[in-house]
GROMACS .gro file of C-alpha atoms in nm:
model
  331
    1UNK     CA    1  -0.465  -6.683   5.868
    2UNK     CA    2  -0.211  -6.405   6.015
    3UNK     CA    3   0.050  -6.512   5.750
    4UNK     CA    4  -0.218  -6.558   5.472
    5UNK     CA    5  -0.377  -6.189   5.560
    6UNK     CA    6  -0.004  -5.996   5.544
    7UNK     CA    7   0.065  -6.211   5.208
    8UNK     CA    8  -0.243  -5.995   5.073
    9UNK     CA    9  -0.153  -5.680   5.141
   10UNK     CA   10   0.193  -5.703   5.062
   11UNK     CA   11   0.024  -5.849   4.704
   12UNK     CA   12  -0.233  -5.578   4.696
   13UNK     CA   13   0.056  -5.303   4.777
   14UNK     CA   14   0.275  -5.427   4.535
   15UNK     CA   15  -0.029  -5.412   4.306
   16UNK     CA   16  -0.108  -5.021   4.372
   17UNK     CA   17   0.238  -4.924   4.305
   18UNK     CA   18   0.274  -5.056   3.985
   19UNK     CA   19  -0.030  -4.897   3.877
   20UNK     CA   20   0.100  -4.606   4.042
   21UNK     CA   21   0.445  -4.600   3.792
   22UNK     CA   22   0.244  -4.679   3.478
   23UNK     CA   23   0.005  -4.401   3.562
   24UNK     CA   24   0.318  -4.185   3.566
   25UNK     CA   25   0.433  -4.334   3.301
   26UNK     CA   26   0.166  -4.266   3.095
   27UNK     CA   27   0.174  -3.920   3.175
   28UNK     CA   28   0.558  -3.876   3.078
   29UNK     CA   29   0.473  -3.999   2.725
   30UNK     CA   30   0.207  -3.721   2.707
   31UNK     CA   31   0.372  -3.401   2.758
   32UNK     CA   32   0.653  -3.402   3.039
   33UNK     CA   33   0.615  -3.040   3.058
   34UNK     CA   34   0.254  -2.956   3.078
   35UNK     CA   35   0.067  -3.311   3.191
   36UNK     CA   36  -0.331  -3.284   3.082
   37UNK     CA   37  -0.282  -2.882   3.151
   38UNK     CA   38  -0.425  -2.663   2.880
   39UNK     CA   39  -0.373  -2.324   2.814
   40UNK     CA   40  -0.551  -2.059   2.626
   41UNK     CA   41  -0.406  -1.734   2.524
   42UNK     CA   42  -0.597  -1.457   2.365
   43UNK     CA   43  -0.433  -1.290   2.047
   44UNK     CA   44  -0.587  -0.885   1.997
   45UNK     CA   45  -0.466  -0.770   1.651
   46UNK     CA   46  -0.470  -0.406   1.602
   47UNK     CA   47  -0.566  -0.425   1.192
   48UNK     CA   48  -0.496  -0.653   0.916
   49UNK     CA   49  -0.124  -0.603   0.723
   50UNK     CA   50   0.179  -0.777   0.626
   51UNK     CA   51   0.389  -0.687   0.906
   52UNK     CA   52   0.143  -0.759   1.226
   53UNK     CA   53   0.017  -1.087   1.041
   54UNK     CA   54   0.344  -1.231   1.050
   55UNK     CA   55   0.446  -1.114   1.380
   56UNK     CA   56   0.102  -1.309   1.517
   57UNK     CA   57   0.216  -1.638   1.282
   58UNK     CA   58   0.537  -1.611   1.437
   59UNK     CA   59   0.387  -1.606   1.803
   60UNK     CA   60   0.144  -1.894   1.712
   61UNK     CA   61   0.447  -2.096   1.564
   62UNK     CA   62   0.648  -2.079   1.872
   63UNK     CA   63   0.396  -2.188   2.086
   64UNK     CA   64   0.260  -2.484   1.841
   65UNK     CA   65   0.599  -2.580   1.821
   66UNK     CA   66   0.647  -2.658   2.192
   67UNK     CA   67   0.285  -2.709   2.335
   68UNK     CA   68   0.094  -2.861   2.032
   69UNK     CA   69  -0.249  -2.925   2.061
   70UNK     CA   70  -0.195  -2.845   2.477
   71UNK     CA   71  -0.252  -2.419   2.339
   72UNK     CA   72  -0.546  -2.286   2.177
   73UNK     CA   73  -0.554  -1.958   2.035
   74UNK     CA   74  -0.867  -1.707   2.018
   75UNK     CA   75  -0.732  -1.438   1.769
   76UNK     CA   76  -0.937  -1.117   1.787
   77UNK     CA   77  -0.885  -0.823   1.526
   78UNK     CA   78  -0.975  -0.454   1.574
   79UNK     CA   79  -0.968  -0.327   1.232
   80UNK     CA   80  -0.772  -0.059   1.331
   81UNK     CA   81  -0.986   0.098   1.644
   82UNK     CA   82  -0.874   0.124   1.946
   83UNK     CA   83  -1.278   0.111   2.135
   84UNK     CA   84  -1.294  -0.241   1.983
   85UNK     CA   85  -0.935  -0.346   2.139
   86UNK     CA   86  -1.035  -0.240   2.453
   87UNK     CA   87  -1.343  -0.457   2.391
   88UNK     CA   88  -1.139  -0.762   2.334
   89UNK     CA   89  -0.930  -0.752   2.599
   90UNK     CA   90  -1.221  -0.689   2.855
   91UNK     CA   91  -1.395  -1.010   2.665
   92UNK     CA   92  -1.002  -1.225   2.728
   93UNK     CA   93  -1.023  -1.139   3.098
   94UNK     CA   94  -1.397  -1.231   3.159
   95UNK     CA   95  -1.310  -1.563   2.980
   96UNK     CA   96  -0.991  -1.569   3.216
   97UNK     CA   97  -0.758  -1.643   2.973
   98UNK     CA   98  -0.409  -1.783   3.092
   99UNK     CA   99  -0.218  -1.523   2.864
  100UNK     CA  100  -0.273  -1.215   2.622
  101UNK     CA  101  -0.070  -1.146   2.326
  102UNK     CA  102  -0.143  -0.778   2.208
  103UNK     CA  103  -0.014  -0.718   1.866
  104UNK     CA  104   0.069  -0.322   1.820
  105UNK     CA  105   0.051  -0.054   2.084
  106UNK     CA  106  -0.276   0.020   2.107
  107UNK     CA  107  -0.422  -0.356   2.135
  108UNK     CA  108  -0.121  -0.320   2.462
  109UNK     CA  109  -0.223  -0.002   2.613
  110UNK     CA  110  -0.599  -0.180   2.609
  111UNK     CA  111  -0.478  -0.516   2.768
  112UNK     CA  112  -0.247  -0.335   3.013
  113UNK     CA  113  -0.560  -0.120   3.148
  114UNK     CA  114  -0.848  -0.390   3.149
  115UNK     CA  115  -0.596  -0.663   3.335
  116UNK     CA  116  -0.335  -0.644   3.589
  117UNK     CA  117  -0.324  -1.022   3.692
  118UNK     CA  118  -0.315  -1.184   3.345
  119UNK     CA  119   0.019  -1.196   3.188
  120UNK     CA  120  -0.005  -0.958   2.884
  121UNK     CA  121   0.271  -0.959   2.618
  122UNK     CA  122   0.285  -0.718   2.336
  123UNK     CA  123   0.463  -0.725   1.983
  124UNK     CA  124   0.505  -0.508   1.694
  125UNK     CA  125   0.515  -0.218   1.969
  126UNK     CA  126   0.778   0.083   1.902
  127UNK     CA  127   0.834   0.236   2.204
  128UNK     CA  128   0.707   0.073   2.558
  129UNK     CA  129   0.785   0.390   2.749
  130UNK     CA  130   0.605   0.595   2.482
  131UNK     CA  131   0.338   0.381   2.509
  132UNK     CA  132   0.329   0.374   2.862
  133UNK     CA  133   0.422   0.766   2.943
  134UNK     CA  134   0.710   0.636   3.118
  135UNK     CA  135   1.018   0.905   3.038
  136UNK     CA  136   1.281   0.684   3.185
  137UNK     CA  137   1.198   0.374   3.068
  138UNK     CA  138   1.480   0.103   3.146
  139UNK     CA  139   1.355  -0.187   2.965
  140UNK     CA  140   1.161  -0.310   3.235
  141UNK     CA  141   0.776  -0.234   3.324
  142UNK     CA  142   0.774  -0.428   3.626
  143UNK     CA  143   0.435  -0.540   3.644
  144UNK     CA  144   0.188  -0.767   3.416
  145UNK     CA  145   0.309  -0.636   3.074
  146UNK     CA  146   0.655  -0.727   2.890
  147UNK     CA  147   0.714  -0.789   2.532
  148UNK     CA  148   0.942  -0.725   2.205
  149UNK     CA  149   0.960  -0.422   2.039
  150UNK     CA  150   1.004  -0.364   1.621
  151UNK     CA  151   1.186  -0.066   1.668
  152UNK     CA  152   1.497   0.009   1.365
  153UNK     CA  153   1.771   0.250   1.470
  154UNK     CA  154   1.650   0.580   1.362
  155UNK     CA  155   1.945   0.717   1.305
  156UNK     CA  156   2.048   0.478   0.992
  157UNK     CA  157   1.641   0.546   0.863
  158UNK     CA  158   1.730   0.935   0.844
  159UNK     CA  159   2.122   0.801   0.661
  160UNK     CA  160   1.946   0.601   0.443
  161UNK     CA  161   1.807   0.954   0.250
  162UNK     CA  162   2.093   1.055   0.265
  163UNK     CA  163   2.241   0.778   0.059
  164UNK     CA  164   1.961   0.803  -0.146
  165UNK     CA  165   1.910   1.179  -0.197
  166UNK     CA  166   2.187   1.348  -0.073
  167UNK     CA  167   2.127   1.694  -0.267
  168UNK     CA  168   1.728   1.663  -0.137
  169UNK     CA  169   1.677   1.976   0.064
  170UNK     CA  170   1.302   1.897   0.250
  171UNK     CA  171   1.189   1.641   0.362
  172UNK     CA  172   0.818   1.573   0.514
  173UNK     CA  173   0.693   1.365   0.776
  174UNK     CA  174   0.412   1.200   0.739
  175UNK     CA  175   0.235   1.042   1.046
  176UNK     CA  176  -0.111   0.916   1.264
  177UNK     CA  177  -0.112   1.161   1.525
  178UNK     CA  178  -0.325   0.936   1.739
  179UNK     CA  179  -0.015   0.721   1.757
  180UNK     CA  180   0.232   0.866   1.986
  181UNK     CA  181   0.519   0.559   1.899
  182UNK     CA  182   0.491   0.751   1.551
  183UNK     CA  183   0.519   1.120   1.707
  184UNK     CA  184   0.832   0.955   1.902
  185UNK     CA  185   0.953   0.833   1.616
  186UNK     CA  186   0.914   1.116   1.359
  187UNK     CA  187   1.099   1.316   1.590
  188UNK     CA  188   1.358   1.181   1.695
  189UNK     CA  189   1.443   1.113   1.291
  190UNK     CA  190   1.321   1.494   1.215
  191UNK     CA  191   1.639   1.588   1.459
  192UNK     CA  192   1.888   1.312   1.270
  193UNK     CA  193   1.772   1.460   0.949
  194UNK     CA  194   1.834   1.810   1.062
  195UNK     CA  195   2.181   1.763   1.168
  196UNK     CA  196   2.241   1.684   0.780
  197UNK     CA  197   2.129   1.909   0.652
  198UNK     CA  198   1.762   1.874   0.560
  199UNK     CA  199   1.474   2.128   0.626
  200UNK     CA  200   1.190   1.924   0.782
  201UNK     CA  201   0.829   1.925   0.838
  202UNK     CA  202   0.579   1.736   1.001
  203UNK     CA  203   0.229   1.620   0.847
  204UNK     CA  204  -0.002   1.464   1.114
  205UNK     CA  205  -0.341   1.342   1.025
  206UNK     CA  206  -0.633   1.180   1.247
  207UNK     CA  207  -0.712   0.884   1.082
  208UNK     CA  208  -0.820   0.718   0.760
  209UNK     CA  209  -1.083   0.975   0.668
  210UNK     CA  210  -0.778   1.313   0.601
  211UNK     CA  211  -0.418   1.080   0.535
  212UNK     CA  212  -0.551   1.187   0.123
  213UNK     CA  213  -0.547   1.539   0.191
  214UNK     CA  214  -0.231   1.569   0.453
  215UNK     CA  215  -0.008   1.333   0.192
  216UNK     CA  216  -0.143   1.571  -0.111
  217UNK     CA  217   0.037   1.856   0.096
  218UNK     CA  218   0.317   1.661   0.220
  219UNK     CA  219   0.403   1.527  -0.151
  220UNK     CA  220   0.364   1.886  -0.318
  221UNK     CA  221   0.607   2.064  -0.047
  222UNK     CA  222   0.866   1.810  -0.062
  223UNK     CA  223   1.131   1.683  -0.214
  224UNK     CA  224   1.142   1.316  -0.010
  225UNK     CA  225   0.882   1.218   0.227
  226UNK     CA  226   0.974   1.004   0.573
  227UNK     CA  227   0.691   0.788   0.752
  228UNK     CA  228   0.760   0.574   1.079
  229UNK     CA  229   0.645   0.201   1.173
  230UNK     CA  230   0.244   0.350   1.165
  231UNK     CA  231  -0.030   0.127   1.162
  232UNK     CA  232  -0.308   0.358   0.986
  233UNK     CA  233  -0.028   0.431   0.691
  234UNK     CA  234   0.076   0.069   0.660
  235UNK     CA  235  -0.346   0.032   0.665
  236UNK     CA  236  -0.332   0.312   0.374
  237UNK     CA  237  -0.013   0.280   0.115
  238UNK     CA  238  -0.283   0.232  -0.178
  239UNK     CA  239  -0.393   0.573  -0.122
  240UNK     CA  240  -0.041   0.673  -0.031
  241UNK     CA  241   0.130   0.568  -0.362
  242UNK     CA  242  -0.145   0.668  -0.544
  243UNK     CA  243  -0.045   1.033  -0.465
  244UNK     CA  244   0.345   0.990  -0.428
  245UNK     CA  245   0.433   0.702  -0.697
  246UNK     CA  246   0.683   0.856  -0.955
  247UNK     CA  247   0.677   1.242  -0.786
  248UNK     CA  248   0.795   1.183  -0.421
  249UNK     CA  249   1.054   0.943  -0.265
  250UNK     CA  250   0.873   0.801   0.030
  251UNK     CA  251   1.155   0.577   0.306
  252UNK     CA  252   0.975   0.442   0.573
  253UNK     CA  253   1.038   0.234   0.929
  254UNK     CA  254   0.923  -0.118   0.820
  255UNK     CA  255   0.891  -0.350   0.539
  256UNK     CA  256   0.491  -0.387   0.479
  257UNK     CA  257   0.497   0.020   0.416
  258UNK     CA  258   0.762   0.008   0.206
  259UNK     CA  259   0.644  -0.299  -0.023
  260UNK     CA  260   0.344  -0.052  -0.059
  261UNK     CA  261   0.449   0.283  -0.162
  262UNK     CA  262   0.820   0.353  -0.028
  263UNK     CA  263   1.137   0.350  -0.197
  264UNK     CA  264   1.338   0.215   0.034
  265UNK     CA  265   1.357   0.072   0.460
  266UNK     CA  266   1.562  -0.037   0.681
  267UNK     CA  267   1.374  -0.342   0.795
  268UNK     CA  268   1.312  -0.629   1.069
  269UNK     CA  269   1.127  -0.940   1.098
  270UNK     CA  270   0.842  -0.946   1.229
  271UNK     CA  271   0.760  -1.285   1.205
  272UNK     CA  272   1.116  -1.333   1.408
  273UNK     CA  273   0.966  -1.073   1.688
  274UNK     CA  274   0.636  -1.280   1.707
  275UNK     CA  275   0.846  -1.585   1.736
  276UNK     CA  276   1.063  -1.459   2.037
  277UNK     CA  277   0.701  -1.323   2.176
  278UNK     CA  278   0.593  -1.675   2.202
  279UNK     CA  279   0.869  -1.785   2.329
  280UNK     CA  280   0.844  -1.543   2.601
  281UNK     CA  281   0.524  -1.666   2.666
  282UNK     CA  282   0.591  -2.049   2.686
  283UNK     CA  283   0.873  -1.941   2.995
  284UNK     CA  284   0.551  -1.728   3.163
  285UNK     CA  285   0.322  -2.040   3.105
  286UNK     CA  286   0.505  -2.393   3.156
  287UNK     CA  287   0.801  -2.265   3.343
  288UNK     CA  288   0.664  -1.974   3.538
  289UNK     CA  289   0.864  -1.728   3.398
  290UNK     CA  290   0.801  -1.396   3.654
  291UNK     CA  291   0.701  -1.162   3.341
  292UNK     CA  292   0.769  -0.834   3.595
  293UNK     CA  293   1.168  -0.874   3.585
  294UNK     CA  294   1.143  -0.982   3.182
  295UNK     CA  295   1.290  -0.675   2.954
  296UNK     CA  296   1.165  -0.575   2.669
  297UNK     CA  297   1.341  -0.795   2.404
  298UNK     CA  298   1.450  -0.608   2.046
  299UNK     CA  299   1.509  -0.784   1.663
  300UNK     CA  300   1.896  -0.928   1.627
  301UNK     CA  301   1.940  -0.773   1.296
  302UNK     CA  302   1.835  -0.549   1.040
  303UNK     CA  303   1.844  -0.547   0.662
  304UNK     CA  304   1.860  -0.248   0.382
  305UNK     CA  305   1.546  -0.308   0.174
  306UNK     CA  306   1.456  -0.141  -0.177
  307UNK     CA  307   1.094  -0.149  -0.322
  308UNK     CA  308   1.225  -0.237  -0.732
  309UNK     CA  309   0.814  -0.114  -0.846
  310UNK     CA  310   0.851   0.242  -0.693
  311UNK     CA  311   1.261   0.254  -0.785
  312UNK     CA  312   1.144   0.217  -1.140
  313UNK     CA  313   0.831   0.494  -1.126
  314UNK     CA  314   1.089   0.711  -1.023
  315UNK     CA  315   1.364   0.634  -1.299
  316UNK     CA  316   1.613   0.563  -0.999
  317UNK     CA  317   1.855   0.225  -1.028
  318UNK     CA  318   1.825   0.046  -0.657
  319UNK     CA  319   2.140   0.113  -0.411
  320UNK     CA  320   2.420  -0.134  -0.383
  321UNK     CA  321   2.366  -0.319  -0.066
  322UNK     CA  322   1.980  -0.331  -0.038
  323UNK     CA  323   1.784  -0.632  -0.084
  324UNK     CA  324   1.497  -0.602  -0.359
  325UNK     CA  325   1.185  -0.677  -0.209
  326UNK     CA  326   0.964  -0.955  -0.341
  327UNK     CA  327   0.700  -0.795  -0.442
  328UNK     CA  328   0.487  -1.119  -0.585
  329UNK     CA  329   0.089  -1.048  -0.506
  330UNK     CA  330   0.036  -1.269  -0.173
  331UNK     CA  331  -0.244  -1.555  -0.256
   0.00000   0.00000   0.00000
């Protein structure tokens, strides 16, 4: 009898081991990195325009490639309203999302204010030190915030104007005063332009309601204009173009604005920085990377691009070395 009981025990133990092995094998086939865990990621985008849309697309593509259906995106657009950014961020916190991706500076500031626990990754943010009032920013925030920057070399942007219009005398710098990163850019570009011999004047506007009047003043008073990477300008390129087309050449900080109203830009790929942000998110969510030690990432390359339609309206030929922007309307 004892031998029979021992035999039954051995058989049962063997069956349990086989069952556990089979279950382990099934889980490994499903997803060796995440098992059955699903991640919820909140995306807060300041406004709809080509650059920010491309960054969001790149971010989602990176995480989807790595996680498949193991990631769910909650997307919200603030329609260029900082107060709505705060509402969106608080909603994501209440839903206890696993990570927040904040697309553009006001979205990032709102998310960072809303939570100190949930990881927050920014993208399409020009200068993180400026965004958070850090005068001696070293590249790492040291808290629950990191991300990618869309800053292209500002001295090279100023040099573009010298390339195209060496005999111009005055440059008007148009930007939204409500965007701290824009102020940083125009201050820096102005210093570089003054080194090159230009007389510069800044033309800040407060929001979309006064962009036309301020733009008209800048166009009337200057030989050339400069617009930084500025979300409000990006949302109003039609107005700016109607005022300046064929009259005042505009050099800009990014391709989306250039496509709308500019002569030329030193461009980055917003899709690429969004994709990089997605890779950072994966490291945090799946591999347990410590966001407080993750340095801000920058675009790996910059490309000189020109708008052929604006050049034609001004009666100028795009300079050699500039890639022509594809002006085909998006479907």
